[in-house]
Backbone as CSV, one residue per row, in Angstrom:
resi,resn,N_x,N_y,N_z,CA_x,CA_y,CA_z,C_x,C_y,C_z
1,MET,63.797,154.259,126.755,65.080,153.953,127.381,65.891,153.056,126.454
2,ASN,67.199,153.183,126.544,68.089,152.395,125.692,68.872,151.378,126.510
3,LEU,68.956,150.175,125.985,69.609,149.051,126.649,70.665,148.490,125.708
4,ILE,71.904,148.329,126.195,72.912,147.649,125.383,72.936,146.181,125.791
5,VAL,72.774,145.299,124.827,72.691,143.859,125.098,74.064,143.334,125.511
6,THR,74.111,142.686,126.668,75.349,142.073,127.159,75.239,140.553,127.218
7,ASP,74.017,140.052,127.218,73.786,138.627,127.466,72.776,138.112,126.454
8,PHE,73.127,137.067,125.727,72.284,136.520,124.661,72.338,135.005,124.797
9,THR,71.456,134.480,125.633,71.568,133.105,126.114,70.543,132.170,125.486
10,LYS,71.027,131.039,125.012,70.152,130.025,124.422,69.332,129.348,125.514
11,MET,68.008,129.327,125.322,67.108,128.695,126.272,66.311,127.600,125.561
12,LYS,65.433,126.952,126.287,64.583,125.908,125.702,63.485,126.536,124.845
13,ASP,62.831,125.693,124.075,61.661,126.091,123.286,61.950,127.209,122.293
14,ASN,63.173,127.187,121.718,63.544,128.150,120.677,63.430,129.596,121.162
15,LYS,63.885,129.818,122.392,63.826,131.159,122.967,65.214,131.630,123.388
16,ILE,65.328,132.941,123.517,66.565,133.597,123.923,66.304,134.407,125.183
17,CYS,67.210,134.303,126.140,67.176,135.172,127.317,68.133,136.331,127.056
18,LEU,67.590,137.529,127.016,68.395,138.738,126.845,68.663,139.370,128.195
19,ALA,69.785,140.020,128.314,70.032,140.908,129.444,70.925,142.019,128.932
20,GLY,70.903,143.133,129.627,71.731,144.246,129.193,71.791,145.342,130.226
21,ILE,72.509,146.389,129.875,72.707,147.522,130.770,71.922,148.715,130.250
22,ASP,71.104,149.298,131.130,70.417,150.543,130.797,71.476,151.637,130.692
23,LEU,71.563,152.290,129.546,72.656,153.232,129.301,72.566,154.493,130.142
24,GLU,71.386,154.800,130.683,71.258,155.977,131.546,71.561,155.638,132.997
25,SER,70.891,154.632,133.523,71.025,154.304,134.947,72.196,153.375,135.233
26,LYS,72.713,152.686,134.209,73.762,151.660,134.338,73.274,150.440,135.108
27,LEU,71.956,150.304,135.257,71.395,149.144,135.942,71.281,147.968,134.986
28,LEU,71.448,146.767,135.549,71.274,145.546,134.776,69.790,145.275,134.600
29,ILE,69.391,144.956,133.388,67.992,144.677,133.068,67.910,143.325,132.368
30,ARG,66.956,142.495,132.806,66.679,141.250,132.083,65.202,141.259,131.692
31,PRO,64.899,141.572,130.425,63.501,141.622,129.994,62.863,140.235,130.003
32,LEU,61.682,140.144,130.592,60.913,138.897,130.623,59.503,139.170,130.129
33,PRO,58.861,138.281,129.410,59.294,136.912,129.112,60.425,136.865,128.083
34,TYR,61.029,135.663,127.952,62.072,135.459,126.951,61.528,135.763,125.552
35,ILE,62.427,136.126,124.647,62.001,136.408,123.278,62.255,135.186,122.398
36,TYR,61.526,135.095,121.317,61.715,133.974,120.399,62.981,134.172,119.577
37,THR,63.733,133.096,119.407,65.004,133.158,118.680,64.856,133.745,117.276
38,PRO,63.876,133.303,116.462,63.757,133.883,115.116,63.546,135.398,115.140
39,TRP,62.762,135.886,116.099,62.518,137.334,116.209,63.834,138.063,116.434
40,ALA,64.671,137.530,117.332,65.955,138.176,117.635,66.911,138.101,116.453
41,LEU,67.003,136.926,115.829,67.942,136.751,114.724,67.527,137.556,113.498
42,ASP,66.227,137.641,113.238,65.743,138.433,112.103,66.125,139.902,112.241
43,ARG,66.285,140.358,113.477,66.620,141.758,113.730,68.111,141.963,113.990
44,GLY,68.874,140.878,113.873,70.322,140.993,114.043,70.759,141.296,115.460
45,ILE,69.949,140.912,116.441,70.282,141.212,117.835,71.399,140.294,118.311
46,SER,72.382,140.874,118.970,73.512,140.141,119.541,74.139,141.044,120.596
47,PRO,75.089,140.534,121.392,75.762,141.413,122.351,76.329,142.646,121.655
48,GLY,76.038,143.806,122.231,76.454,145.072,121.638,75.325,145.798,120.939
49,SER,74.240,145.075,120.611,73.081,145.727,119.998,72.431,146.679,121.001
50,ILE,71.842,147.744,120.481,71.112,148.684,121.324,69.622,148.461,121.113
51,LEU,68.907,148.226,122.202,67.461,148.062,122.145,66.796,149.252,122.811
52,LYS,65.643,149.621,122.298,64.861,150.654,122.966,63.493,150.085,123.289
53,GLY,62.895,150.622,124.324,61.602,150.141,124.758,61.294,150.673,126.144
54,GLU,60.306,150.079,126.747,59.939,150.437,128.117,60.062,149.189,128.975
55,TRP,60.693,149.311,130.140,60.777,148.185,131.062,60.651,148.682,132.490
56,TRP,60.128,147.818,133.340,59.898,148.156,134.736,60.038,146.881,135.559
57,PRO,60.470,147.015,136.834,60.720,145.827,137.665,59.477,144.955,137.805
58,LYS,59.674,143.648,137.721,58.567,142.727,137.945,58.187,142.747,139.420
59,GLU,56.944,142.421,139.695,56.476,142.414,141.076,57.064,141.227,141.830
60,SER,57.226,141.408,143.135,57.678,140.339,144.035,58.994,139.719,143.593
61,LEU,59.997,140.568,143.348,61.312,140.071,142.954,61.980,139.338,144.106
62,LEU,62.616,138.215,143.804,63.355,137.444,144.796,64.787,137.268,144.324
63,ALA,65.743,137.368,145.267,67.143,137.133,144.934,67.288,135.689,144.448
64,PRO,68.139,135.430,143.454,69.091,136.380,142.884,68.581,137.165,141.679
65,HIS,67.321,136.956,141.282,66.843,137.548,140.024,66.250,138.944,140.238
66,LEU,67.070,139.844,140.755,66.612,141.191,141.071,66.586,142.100,139.852
67,GLU,67.120,141.631,138.735,67.176,142.444,137.519,66.000,142.177,136.573
68,ASP,65.092,141.285,136.945,64.002,140.897,136.053,63.003,142.033,135.858
69,CYS,62.678,142.308,134.600,61.767,143.401,134.259,60.743,142.952,133.222
70,SER,59.538,143.487,133.354,58.564,143.369,132.276,58.911,144.413,131.226
71,TYR,58.401,144.246,130.019,58.731,145.203,128.962,57.604,145.313,127.949
72,LYS,57.668,146.391,127.171,56.791,146.532,126.006,57.486,147.417,124.982
73,ASN,57.031,147.330,123.749,57.567,148.132,122.638,59.070,147.920,122.442
74,LEU,59.521,146.684,122.569,60.946,146.387,122.420,61.324,146.348,120.941
75,GLU,62.349,147.098,120.572,62.828,147.096,119.191,64.290,147.503,119.150
76,VAL,64.931,147.212,118.028,66.336,147.569,117.847,66.426,149.047,117.517
77,ASP,67.349,149.747,118.185,67.594,151.160,117.900,68.716,151.243,116.869
78,LEU,68.364,151.563,115.649,69.340,151.597,114.561,70.104,152.912,114.506
79,ILE,69.693,153.888,115.297,70.335,155.206,115.277,71.418,155.307,116.345
80,TYR,71.140,154.756,117.522,72.036,154.875,118.671,73.224,153.931,118.469
81,ARG,74.351,154.437,117.990,75.483,153.567,117.656,76.796,154.011,118.303
82,SER,76.735,154.905,119.265,77.971,155.483,119.797,78.490,154.773,121.042
83,VAL,77.987,153.575,121.322,78.350,152.880,122.557,79.199,151.655,122.246
84,ASP,80.305,151.514,122.968,81.193,150.367,122.813,80.903,149.364,123.926
85,LEU,80.563,148.134,123.548,80.192,147.117,124.535,81.301,146.878,125.541
86,PHE,82.548,146.771,125.080,83.645,146.481,126.000,83.802,147.596,127.032
87,SER,83.605,148.839,126.616,83.709,149.964,127.553,82.638,149.872,128.630
88,VAL,81.420,149.509,128.220,80.324,149.372,129.184,80.622,148.242,130.159
89,LEU,81.084,147.094,129.644,81.401,145.964,130.518,82.539,146.299,131.472
90,SER,83.516,147.061,131.004,84.645,147.444,131.858,84.184,148.287,133.036
91,GLU,83.162,149.107,132.815,82.638,149.966,133.885,81.987,149.165,134.997
92,ILE,81.373,148.041,134.650,80.617,147.273,135.645,81.315,145.979,136.052
93,CYS,82.555,145.808,135.614,83.281,144.556,135.817,83.660,144.345,137.287
94,SER,83.399,143.158,137.803,83.853,142.776,139.139,85.158,142.002,139.008
95,ASN,85.985,142.055,140.035,87.269,141.365,139.992,87.122,139.855,140.128
96,SER,86.048,139.422,140.778,85.895,137.987,141.026,84.422,137.607,141.067
97,ILE,84.171,136.306,141.003,82.804,135.806,141.101,82.229,136.082,142.485
98,VAL,83.034,135.903,143.522,82.565,136.164,144.888,82.167,137.625,145.039
99,GLU,83.007,138.520,144.538,82.710,139.952,144.623,81.458,140.305,143.824
100,GLY,81.332,139.725,142.644,80.211,140.064,141.773,78.874,139.565,142.280
101,PHE,78.827,138.320,142.699,77.572,137.732,143.137,77.283,137.983,144.611
102,GLY,78.284,137.748,145.477,78.004,137.678,146.902,77.259,136.368,147.157
103,GLY,77.258,135.880,148.385,76.500,134.678,148.715,76.985,133.420,148.035
104,ILE,78.261,133.409,147.621,78.801,132.222,146.965,80.200,131.956,147.510
105,VAL,80.536,130.706,147.718,81.845,130.329,148.229,82.816,130.238,147.059
106,ALA,84.021,130.768,147.237,85.025,130.756,146.167,85.225,129.347,145.634
107,GLY,85.172,129.191,144.330,85.368,127.900,143.689,84.112,127.056,143.567
108,SER,83.031,127.478,144.224,81.787,126.710,144.178,80.941,127.125,142.981
109,LYS,80.194,126.169,142.419,79.309,126.478,141.307,77.903,126.819,141.785
110,LYS,77.662,126.686,143.080,76.318,126.936,143.594,76.337,128.021,144.658
111,MET,75.232,128.726,144.748,75.103,129.793,145.727,74.661,129.205,147.050
112,SER,75.413,129.512,148.094,75.116,128.926,149.399,73.895,129.562,150.048
113,ASN,73.644,130.825,149.750,72.507,131.526,150.344,71.996,132.541,149.335
114,THR,70.935,132.194,148.617,70.464,133.064,147.543,69.967,134.411,148.053
115,SER,69.586,134.502,149.336,69.104,135.783,149.863,70.215,136.820,149.935
116,LEU,71.487,136.382,149.908,72.618,137.310,149.969,73.115,137.710,148.585
117,VAL,72.586,137.067,147.561,73.091,137.284,146.207,72.534,138.576,145.628
118,LYS,73.420,139.370,145.022,73.048,140.688,144.510,72.357,140.617,143.156
119,THR,72.666,139.618,142.364,72.188,139.535,140.989,72.385,138.116,140.473
120,SER,71.727,137.778,139.378,71.946,136.451,138.789,72.893,136.519,137.600
121,ILE,73.323,137.727,137.222,74.237,137.896,136.089,75.316,138.890,136.474
122,VAL,76.568,138.521,136.266,77.664,139.455,136.534,78.642,139.457,135.371
123,THR,79.428,140.519,135.312,80.564,140.588,134.400,81.804,140.530,135.263
124,ILE,82.681,139.580,134.988,83.868,139.411,135.823,85.132,139.446,134.985
125,LYS,86.224,139.805,135.649,87.533,139.704,135.019,87.997,138.256,135.129
126,ILE,88.511,137.727,134.025,89.071,136.383,134.081,90.493,136.396,133.557
127,ASN,91.246,135.407,133.979,92.582,135.196,133.439,92.418,134.340,132.187
128,ALA,92.531,134.983,131.022,92.250,134.285,129.761,93.153,133.080,129.549
129,ARG,94.407,133.173,129.989,95.354,132.077,129.756,95.067,130.862,130.624
130,CYS,94.262,131.044,131.668,93.932,129.926,132.557,92.469,129.519,132.398
131,SER,91.887,129.832,131.253,90.489,129.506,130.994,90.394,128.709,129.698
132,SER,89.459,127.775,129.641,89.343,126.946,128.438,87.950,126.349,128.314
133,LEU,87.652,125.891,127.097,86.393,125.223,126.800,86.648,123.755,126.507
134,SER,85.629,122.929,126.728,85.709,121.511,126.376,84.293,121.017,126.110
135,SER,84.175,119.839,125.499,82.855,119.241,125.299,82.763,117.994,126.168
136,ASP,81.577,117.775,126.738,81.416,116.616,127.616,80.802,115.441,126.855
137,SER,80.554,114.350,127.570,80.053,113.125,126.935,78.638,113.290,126.389
138,GLU,77.926,114.309,126.869,76.564,114.556,126.395,76.538,115.540,125.232
139,GLY,77.729,115.965,124.793,77.797,116.900,123.678,77.611,118.347,124.067
140,LYS,77.622,118.631,125.361,77.486,120.012,125.818,78.866,120.640,125.960
141,ILE,78.926,121.953,125.770,80.199,122.653,125.913,80.308,123.194,127.330
142,ARG,81.447,122.928,127.949,81.705,123.356,129.325,82.876,124.326,129.328
143,VAL,82.962,125.122,130.366,84.037,126.110,130.456,84.672,126.060,131.839
144,ASP,85.991,126.155,131.866,86.756,126.311,133.107,87.331,127.718,133.091
145,ILE,87.173,128.456,134.185,87.716,129.815,134.241,88.463,130.049,135.546
146,LYS,89.425,130.945,135.481,90.079,131.460,136.684,89.778,132.947,136.724
147,ASP,89.171,133.403,137.819,88.779,134.811,137.875,89.922,135.698,138.352
148,GLY,89.642,136.995,138.471,90.673,137.964,138.823,91.251,137.767,140.207
149,ALA,90.537,137.044,141.072,91.042,136.761,142.416,91.880,135.489,142.438
150,GLY,91.958,134.800,141.301,92.736,133.564,141.230,91.950,132.323,141.576
151,ASP,90.625,132.452,141.776,89.795,131.291,142.094,89.389,130.574,140.809
152,LEU,89.458,129.243,140.838,89.165,128.426,139.669,87.753,127.859,139.760
153,TYR,87.017,127.969,138.666,85.663,127.428,138.568,85.631,126.490,137.366
154,CYS,85.313,125.231,137.619,85.404,124.215,136.566,84.036,123.686,136.150
155,ASP,83.971,123.243,134.910,82.815,122.527,134.388,81.529,123.350,134.438
156,LEU,81.638,124.644,134.113,80.453,125.492,134.038,79.806,125.308,132.671
157,SER,78.492,125.398,132.618,77.822,125.228,131.327,77.929,126.506,130.503
158,LEU,78.122,126.343,129.208,78.217,127.470,128.282,76.894,127.581,127.542
159,THR,76.249,128.749,127.631,74.931,128.912,127.016,74.857,130.123,126.095
160,ASP,75.989,130.758,125.814,75.994,131.913,124.916,75.621,131.469,123.498
161,TYR,74.550,132.029,122.978,74.010,131.572,121.692,75.021,131.704,120.559
162,ASN,75.662,132.867,120.460,76.572,133.111,119.341,77.799,132.209,119.385
163,LEU,78.356,132.021,120.579,79.538,131.166,120.693,79.188,129.707,120.424
164,LEU,78.038,129.268,120.918,77.604,127.894,120.635,77.422,127.684,119.133
165,SER,76.842,128.679,118.465,76.628,128.573,117.016,77.955,128.530,116.269
166,LYS,78.911,129.334,116.725,80.215,129.388,116.063,80.982,128.079,116.238
167,LEU,80.979,127.554,117.451,81.739,126.334,117.729,81.045,125.090,117.188
168,ASN,79.715,125.120,117.179,78.919,124.028,116.615,79.312,122.665,117.186
169,PHE,79.732,122.640,118.447,80.109,121.406,119.142,81.209,120.641,118.412
170,ASP,82.021,121.348,117.642,83.109,120.747,116.876,84.401,120.830,117.685
171,LYS,85.027,119.675,117.954,86.217,119.654,118.813,87.363,120.476,118.238
172,LYS,87.511,120.476,116.929,88.584,121.270,116.314,88.335,122.762,116.500
173,GLN,87.081,123.155,116.373,86.729,124.564,116.593,86.994,124.959,118.041
174,ILE,86.671,124.062,118.958,86.894,124.330,120.381,88.386,124.452,120.668
175,GLU,89.186,123.541,120.106,90.639,123.599,120.300,91.216,124.889,119.728
176,SER,90.720,125.302,118.575,91.179,126.541,117.951,90.831,127.743,118.818
177,PHE,89.627,127.717,119.395,89.205,128.804,120.284,90.099,128.855,121.516
178,ASN,90.383,127.693,122.103,91.249,127.641,123.281,92.641,128.170,122.968
179,GLU,93.156,127.839,121.787,94.479,128.318,121.396,94.490,129.837,121.276
180,SER,93.420,130.403,120.723,93.351,131.863,120.604,93.310,132.523,121.976
181,ILE,92.696,131.837,122.954,92.678,132.359,124.325,94.076,132.283,124.933
182,ARG,94.761,131.162,124.717,96.077,130.960,125.332,97.106,131.982,124.864
183,ILE,97.017,132.421,123.605,98.008,133.370,123.096,97.606,134.816,123.353
184,SER,96.447,134.994,124.003,96.000,136.350,124.309,96.891,136.968,125.377
185,ASN,97.167,138.248,125.233,97.961,138.969,126.233,97.088,139.714,127.223
186,ASN,95.787,139.582,127.095,94.884,140.383,127.913,94.219,139.553,128.994
187,VAL,93.892,140.227,130.097,92.955,139.667,131.065,91.618,140.275,130.686
188,ASN,90.713,139.444,130.201,89.498,139.950,129.583,88.359,140.087,130.571
189,CYS,87.359,140.873,130.165,86.094,140.923,130.871,85.123,140.026,130.127
190,THR,84.393,139.238,130.852,83.396,138.398,130.201,82.206,138.235,131.124
191,GLY,81.023,138.049,130.567,79.818,137.922,131.368,79.514,136.475,131.697
192,PHE,79.121,136.213,132.940,78.730,134.861,133.328,77.395,134.914,134.049
193,ARG,76.548,133.931,133.761,75.245,133.839,134.403,75.343,132.930,135.619
194,GLY,74.758,133.390,136.698,74.747,132.578,137.913,73.375,131.999,138.151
195,GLY,73.328,130.882,138.858,72.058,130.266,139.205,72.060,129.862,140.656
196,SER,70.886,129.595,141.186,70.813,129.187,142.587,70.758,127.668,142.671
197,ASN,70.972,127.157,143.867,70.911,125.703,144.065,69.539,125.270,144.548
198,SER,68.562,126.177,144.445,67.212,125.832,144.908,66.363,125.314,143.766
């Protein structure tokens, strides 16, 4: 089976959390356990990469992590190159965080009832001109977004490995990134990871 990587998240212990869309079923897949960062970087894996392997649902899945799968024989597919990441994300894009997740109150960063949540990862439409990044006192990068429904979500943590590496916690880089967002004429699709309050 072929998976297009949509999510490449920095985790603890030098590991990466991958997630992606199965190109046949269009189902969201999150292979577990996490992979080691050097293994992923050595193979050039990033959002848009195509992976092949075998995956199957983990036993006793609990909301919101219904996409969790065990896997084996995971490798980069160097032949399968006819897929555009933005096109795939556009197909599965939700208009808002509430629509995408379910079980969450508009504007809230926490899920009020995890049993109602459809997934822990969604792709949502955001208003690029009303979204920005900043760094906090602990040196972490935070993001404020306004989704397609007009709901504002502030002070969300940014964990995308590639963007963190590019910005390198540099305020000038962050300001430059924000400026590029402000002059954008598009309402973009972007992936956001959700978590529970439990």
